[in-house]
Tab-separated table of C-alpha atoms and ligand atoms in Angstrom:
chain	number	residue	atom	x	y	z
A	326	MET	CA	-1.060	0.921	1.178
A	327	ALA	CA	-1.997	0.624	-2.540
A	328	ALA	CA	-1.001	3.535	-4.780
A	329	VAL	CA	-4.110	5.797	-5.480
A	330	VAL	CA	-4.961	9.015	-7.620
A	331	TRP	CA	-5.472	11.543	-5.196
A	332	ILE	CA	-8.047	14.162	-6.505
A	333	GLY	CA	-8.847	17.043	-3.813
A	334	THR	CA	-10.303	20.513	-3.340
A	335	SER	CA	-9.949	23.345	-1.156
A	336	TRP	CA	-12.947	25.451	-0.882
A	337	LYS	CA	-10.767	28.355	0.054
A	338	MET	CA	-13.020	31.020	1.276
A	339	THR	CA	-15.953	29.905	-0.100
A	340	LYS	CA	-19.413	28.156	0.844
A	341	THR	CA	-21.911	28.811	3.634
A	342	LEU	CA	-23.047	25.999	5.706
A	343	GLY	CA	-25.887	25.531	3.431
A	344	GLU	CA	-23.747	25.242	0.113
A	345	SER	CA	-21.215	22.999	1.841
A	346	ARG	CA	-23.959	20.749	2.974
A	347	ALA	CA	-25.526	20.404	-0.295
A	348	PHE	CA	-22.073	19.666	-2.082
A	349	ALA	CA	-21.514	17.030	0.761
A	350	ARG	CA	-24.791	15.253	0.227
A	351	SER	CA	-24.518	15.163	-3.638
A	352	LEU	CA	-20.897	13.939	-3.141
A	353	ALA	CA	-22.228	11.140	-0.664
A	354	ALA	CA	-24.985	10.130	-3.163
A	355	ALA	CA	-22.563	8.942	-5.860
A	356	PRO	CA	-19.856	6.448	-5.840
A	357	VAL	CA	-16.284	7.170	-6.039
A	358	PRO	CA	-14.353	5.784	-8.965
A	359	GLU	CA	-12.099	3.019	-8.049
A	360	GLY	CA	-8.442	3.760	-7.573
A	361	VAL	CA	-9.271	7.436	-6.390
A	362	GLN	CA	-8.673	8.990	-3.162
A	363	PRO	CA	-10.881	12.133	-2.727
A	364	PHE	CA	-10.319	14.907	-0.164
A	365	VAL	CA	-12.036	17.959	0.492
A	366	LEU	CA	-10.899	20.973	2.453
A	367	PRO	CA	-13.700	23.221	3.479
A	368	ALA	CA	-13.791	26.238	5.623
A	369	HIS	CA	-13.448	25.832	9.117
A	370	THR	CA	-17.176	26.624	9.776
A	371	SER	CA	-18.254	24.050	7.458
A	372	LEU	CA	-15.924	20.988	8.414
A	373	ALA	CA	-17.920	19.215	10.820
A	374	ALA	CA	-21.234	19.981	8.921
A	375	VAL	CA	-19.595	18.363	6.046
A	376	ARG	CA	-18.450	15.468	8.178
A	377	ASP	CA	-21.834	14.875	9.607
A	378	CYS	CA	-23.524	14.871	5.962
A	379	LEU	CA	-20.955	12.025	4.781
A	380	PRO	CA	-21.602	8.354	5.893
A	381	GLU	CA	-18.938	7.142	8.451
A	382	ASP	CA	-17.568	4.746	6.201
A	383	SER	CA	-17.078	7.427	3.118
A	384	PRO	CA	-13.764	7.304	1.328
A	385	VAL	CA	-13.759	11.053	1.258
A	386	LEU	CA	-10.961	12.444	3.436
A	387	LEU	CA	-11.790	15.931	5.142
A	388	GLY	CA	-9.206	18.499	6.224
A	389	VAL	CA	-8.320	22.225	7.147
A	390	GLN	CA	-6.720	24.725	5.076
A	391	ASN	CA	-4.810	26.078	8.063
A	392	ALA	CA	-4.129	25.273	11.769
A	393	HIS	CA	-1.673	26.571	14.264
A	394	TRP	CA	1.319	24.446	15.764
A	395	ALA	CA	0.805	25.464	19.321
A	396	PRO	CA	-1.450	22.955	21.081
A	397	GLU	CA	-3.812	25.779	22.503
A	398	GLY	CA	-3.904	29.125	23.820
A	399	ALA	CA	-3.787	32.883	23.048
A	400	ALA	CA	-3.973	32.999	19.350
A	401	THR	CA	-6.991	34.801	18.069
A	402	GLY	CA	-8.589	33.602	15.130
A	403	GLU	CA	-6.488	30.339	14.955
A	404	ILE	CA	-7.604	26.792	15.548
A	405	SER	CA	-5.166	24.031	16.800
A	406	MET	CA	-4.390	20.858	15.378
A	407	ARG	CA	-6.678	19.094	17.913
A	408	MET	CA	-9.601	21.188	17.380
A	409	ALA	CA	-9.025	20.362	13.707
A	410	ALA	CA	-9.151	16.451	14.149
A	411	ASP	CA	-12.217	16.883	16.698
A	412	ALA	CA	-14.025	18.668	13.540
A	413	GLY	CA	-13.232	15.728	11.407
A	414	ALA	CA	-10.089	16.545	9.808
A	415	ARG	CA	-7.617	14.175	8.839
A	416	LEU	CA	-5.281	16.385	6.769
A	417	VAL	CA	-4.017	20.057	7.164
A	418	GLU	CA	-2.956	21.984	4.696
A	419	MET	CA	0.083	24.529	5.032
A	420	GLY	CA	2.042	26.781	3.196
A	421	HIS	CA	-0.219	27.747	0.248
A	422	SER	CA	0.938	30.638	-1.719
A	423	GLU	CA	-2.152	32.843	-0.700
A	424	ARG	CA	-1.415	32.342	2.977
A	425	ARG	CA	2.399	32.965	2.366
A	426	GLU	CA	1.463	36.348	0.740
A	427	GLN	CA	-1.357	37.471	2.726
A	428	PHE	CA	-0.846	36.130	6.080
A	429	CYS	CA	2.788	35.932	6.605
A	430	GLU	CA	3.130	32.262	6.486
A	431	THR	CA	6.824	31.336	6.386
A	432	ASP	CA	8.944	28.423	5.915
A	433	ASP	CA	9.609	28.126	9.725
A	434	SER	CA	5.755	28.387	10.359
A	435	VAL	CA	5.146	25.563	7.741
A	436	SER	CA	7.723	23.308	9.289
A	437	ARG	CA	6.050	24.070	12.999
A	438	LYS	CA	2.983	23.099	11.727
A	439	ALA	CA	4.151	20.073	9.664
A	440	ARG	CA	5.456	18.745	13.051
A	441	ALA	CA	2.358	19.552	14.997
A	442	ALA	CA	-0.094	18.291	12.773
A	443	LEU	CA	1.993	14.764	12.788
A	444	ASP	CA	2.120	14.943	16.667
A	445	ALA	CA	-1.892	15.442	16.536
A	446	GLY	CA	-2.077	12.147	14.110
A	447	LEU	CA	-2.797	14.311	11.186
A	448	VAL	CA	-1.330	14.259	7.712
A	449	PRO	CA	0.612	17.460	6.864
A	450	LEU	CA	-0.617	18.747	2.947
A	451	VAL	CA	2.601	21.003	2.310
A	452	CYS	CA	2.358	23.433	-0.503
A	453	VAL	CA	5.253	24.628	-2.334
A	454	GLY	CA	5.795	26.583	-5.375
A	455	GLU	CA	7.889	29.423	-7.024
A	456	PRO	CA	6.739	32.927	-8.055
A	457	ALA	CA	6.694	33.883	-11.817
A	458	ALA	CA	9.992	35.730	-11.244
A	459	VAL	CA	11.918	32.819	-9.780
A	460	ARG	CA	10.837	30.477	-12.602
A	461	ASP	CA	11.561	33.453	-15.179
A	462	ALA	CA	15.277	33.509	-13.516
A	463	GLY	CA	15.643	29.634	-14.282
A	464	GLN	CA	15.360	28.947	-10.523
A	465	ALA	CA	12.268	27.077	-9.824
A	466	GLU	CA	13.500	23.726	-9.153
A	467	GLU	CA	16.160	25.116	-6.601
A	468	PHE	CA	13.439	27.398	-4.918
A	469	VAL	CA	10.868	24.481	-4.488
A	470	THR	CA	13.719	22.277	-3.428
A	471	ALA	CA	14.636	24.560	-0.614
A	472	GLN	CA	10.787	24.988	0.239
A	473	VAL	CA	10.406	21.269	0.690
A	474	ARG	CA	13.563	20.655	2.903
A	475	ALA	CA	12.778	23.580	5.151
A	476	ALA	CA	9.035	22.173	5.536
A	477	LEU	CA	10.228	18.835	6.565
A	478	SER	CA	12.939	19.981	8.531
A	479	ARG	CA	11.439	19.415	11.967
A	480	LEU	CA	10.392	15.803	10.962
A	481	LEU	CA	12.153	12.386	11.220
A	482	ALA	CA	13.260	10.642	8.243
A	483	GLU	CA	10.578	7.764	8.664
A	484	GLU	CA	7.878	10.811	8.974
A	485	VAL	CA	8.313	12.008	5.353
A	486	ALA	CA	6.265	9.042	4.127
A	487	ASP	CA	3.412	10.290	6.226
A	488	THR	CA	3.238	13.786	4.410
A	489	ILE	CA	1.644	15.088	1.297
A	490	VAL	CA	3.419	17.802	-0.918
A	491	ALA	CA	1.583	19.975	-3.138
A	492	TYR	CA	3.421	21.593	-6.223
A	493	GLU	CA	1.412	24.894	-6.835
A	494	PRO	CA	3.442	27.363	-9.030
A	495	VAL	CA	2.237	30.684	-7.710
A	496	TRP	CA	2.016	31.900	-11.474
A	497	ALA	CA	-0.608	28.959	-12.071
A	498	ILE	CA	-3.100	29.725	-9.253
A	499	GLY	CA	-6.630	31.482	-9.190
A	500	GLU	CA	-8.251	33.744	-11.619
A	501	ALA	CA	-4.899	35.535	-12.631
A	502	GLY	CA	-3.136	32.075	-12.923
A	503	ARG	CA	-1.831	30.732	-16.346
A	504	PRO	CA	-2.451	26.882	-16.659
A	505	ALA	CA	1.132	24.927	-16.425
A	506	THR	CA	2.011	22.630	-19.067
A	507	ARG	CA	3.583	19.129	-18.344
A	508	ALA	CA	6.708	20.415	-19.459
A	509	GLU	CA	6.914	23.318	-16.815
A	510	VAL	CA	5.718	20.972	-14.107
A	511	SER	CA	7.658	17.737	-14.613
A	512	PRO	CA	11.210	19.008	-13.825
A	513	VAL	CA	9.779	20.488	-10.556
A	514	THR	CA	7.941	17.311	-9.408
A	515	ALA	CA	10.870	15.212	-10.046
A	516	ALA	CA	13.187	17.594	-7.999
A	517	ILE	CA	10.551	17.549	-5.154
A	518	ALA	CA	10.642	13.810	-5.315
A	519	ARG	CA	14.272	13.556	-5.322
A	520	GLU	CA	14.450	15.717	-2.184
A	521	SER	CA	11.512	13.937	-0.263
A	522	GLU	CA	13.152	10.599	-1.052
A	523	ARG	CA	16.581	11.927	0.238
A	524	LEU	CA	15.008	13.224	3.247
A	525	GLY	CA	13.068	10.148	3.873
A	526	GLY	CA	16.001	7.854	3.640
A	527	GLY	CA	14.997	6.548	0.195
A	528	ARG	CA	11.225	6.535	0.802
A	529	GLY	CA	9.682	9.886	-0.544
A	530	CYS	CA	6.558	11.457	0.670
A	531	ARG	CA	3.024	9.693	0.671
A	532	ALA	CA	1.667	11.750	-2.445
A	533	LEU	CA	2.795	14.523	-4.632
A	534	LEU	CA	0.097	16.514	-5.983
A	535	TYR	CA	0.033	19.426	-8.540
A	536	GLY	CA	-2.333	22.263	-8.080
A	537	GLY	CA	-2.801	25.566	-9.853
A	538	SER	CA	-5.713	26.100	-12.887
A	539	VAL	CA	-6.376	22.260	-13.113
A	540	SER	CA	-9.386	21.611	-15.114
A	541	VAL	CA	-10.976	19.032	-16.902
A	542	ASP	CA	-9.258	20.137	-20.021
A	543	ASN	CA	-5.607	19.474	-18.514
A	544	ALA	CA	-6.208	17.057	-15.684
A	545	THR	CA	-5.241	14.008	-17.823
A	546	VAL	CA	-2.210	15.551	-19.078
A	547	LEU	CA	-1.050	16.642	-15.815
A	548	LEU	CA	-1.876	13.193	-14.137
A	549	GLU	CA	0.625	11.715	-16.735
A	550	ASP	CA	3.567	13.355	-15.142
A	551	PRO	CA	5.205	10.359	-13.541
A	552	HIS	CA	5.811	11.922	-10.189
A	553	THR	CA	2.456	13.188	-9.839
A	554	SER	CA	0.025	11.135	-7.635
A	555	GLY	CA	-2.949	13.451	-7.895
A	556	LEU	CA	-4.438	16.859	-8.263
A	557	PHE	CA	-5.305	19.712	-5.839
A	558	VAL	CA	-7.969	21.716	-7.165
A	559	GLY	CA	-9.563	24.973	-6.595
A	560	ARG	CA	-12.250	26.858	-9.090
A	561	ALA	CA	-12.911	23.767	-10.892
A	562	ALA	CA	-13.779	21.592	-8.290
A	563	TRP	CA	-15.984	24.153	-6.389
A	564	GLU	CA	-19.179	22.771	-7.921
A	565	VAL	CA	-19.734	19.186	-7.164
A	566	GLU	CA	-20.405	18.162	-10.637
A	567	GLY	CA	-16.607	19.679	-11.442
A	568	PHE	CA	-15.199	17.599	-8.431
A	569	GLN	CA	-17.009	14.444	-9.769
A	570	ALA	CA	-15.726	15.125	-13.266
A	571	LEU	CA	-12.323	15.265	-12.188
A	572	MET	CA	-12.690	12.031	-9.967
A	573	ALA	CA	-14.003	10.541	-13.139
A	574	ILE	CA	-10.663	11.631	-14.916
A	575	GLY	CA	-8.719	10.123	-11.938
A	576	GLY	CA	-10.537	6.830	-12.037
A	577	ALA	CA	-9.810	6.751	-15.790
A	578	HIS	CA	-6.146	7.263	-15.218
A	579	ALA	CA	-5.857	4.852	-12.439
A	580	ALA	CA	-7.494	2.175	-14.776
A	581	ARG	CA	-5.029	3.190	-17.388
A	582	VAL	CA	-1.914	2.794	-15.475
A	583	ASP	CA	-3.206	-0.140	-13.532
A	584	ILE	CA	-2.368	1.437	-10.090
B	1689	13P	P1	-7.107	27.020	-8.701
B	1689	13P	O1	-7.392	25.598	-9.107
B	1689	13P	O2	-8.595	27.726	-8.551
B	1689	13P	O3	-6.108	27.645	-9.481
B	1689	13P	O4	-6.450	27.023	-7.174
B	1689	13P	C1	-5.712	25.914	-7.022
B	1689	13P	C2	-5.246	25.889	-5.396
B	1689	13P	O5	-4.938	27.020	-5.067
B	1689	13P	C3	-5.383	24.606	-4.790
B	1689	13P	O6	-4.987	24.783	-3.409
């Protein structure tokens, strides 16, 4: 598979059906820049509607922001991997810090979800990232490396290449977040790349994304990190114009580095 620049957005808990369809129709109306692999993670309620607004051959991958590891059963409020796939998901996000903090997601549940996603033919998108106190203590690389090791602990070595890891430092995410500098990001992405290559028997994860207060102002610099193969964006991509501007930056980067 040719290397590409991944540009993706999680809509988190935003967008009605109408808002989701409007975004998807605008997305379908414009070409995706060469060298860019876009993805969108709508809320569960909008996933099938977004899929139906995109042409069958759309390059935009869809996914869910969470799914349960069990095949089905009594798990009120959850959806299974099979249900996610049925509604149009190809990717399954897991381990986002908002879910770790607010919904008791643990390294163990992340590893179960990664296993279940692969078993359902879906690509796990594993989020890792250190809180501010851990960074202040100089422990960011060790902390994140341990999260990666735990998340991939139920996978075979050859399955590591089927997973995507997103480095999202907790202190950089959301309204209260502070944008990270490339100097802050690079040692951690290098550590993630090292660990995923070790676990994958020499072959690392399929893509290593950076997320947390990404915007058109810092996207180019963040993409220059040699271990980063794409960006995972919240607020700056919630309007389709923002997402398209970031895809254009991804396309320019792809052309520059001749991916
Ligand atoms: P923001 O881009 O809004 O900081 O959110 C990033 C994120 O959490 C993506 O998963």
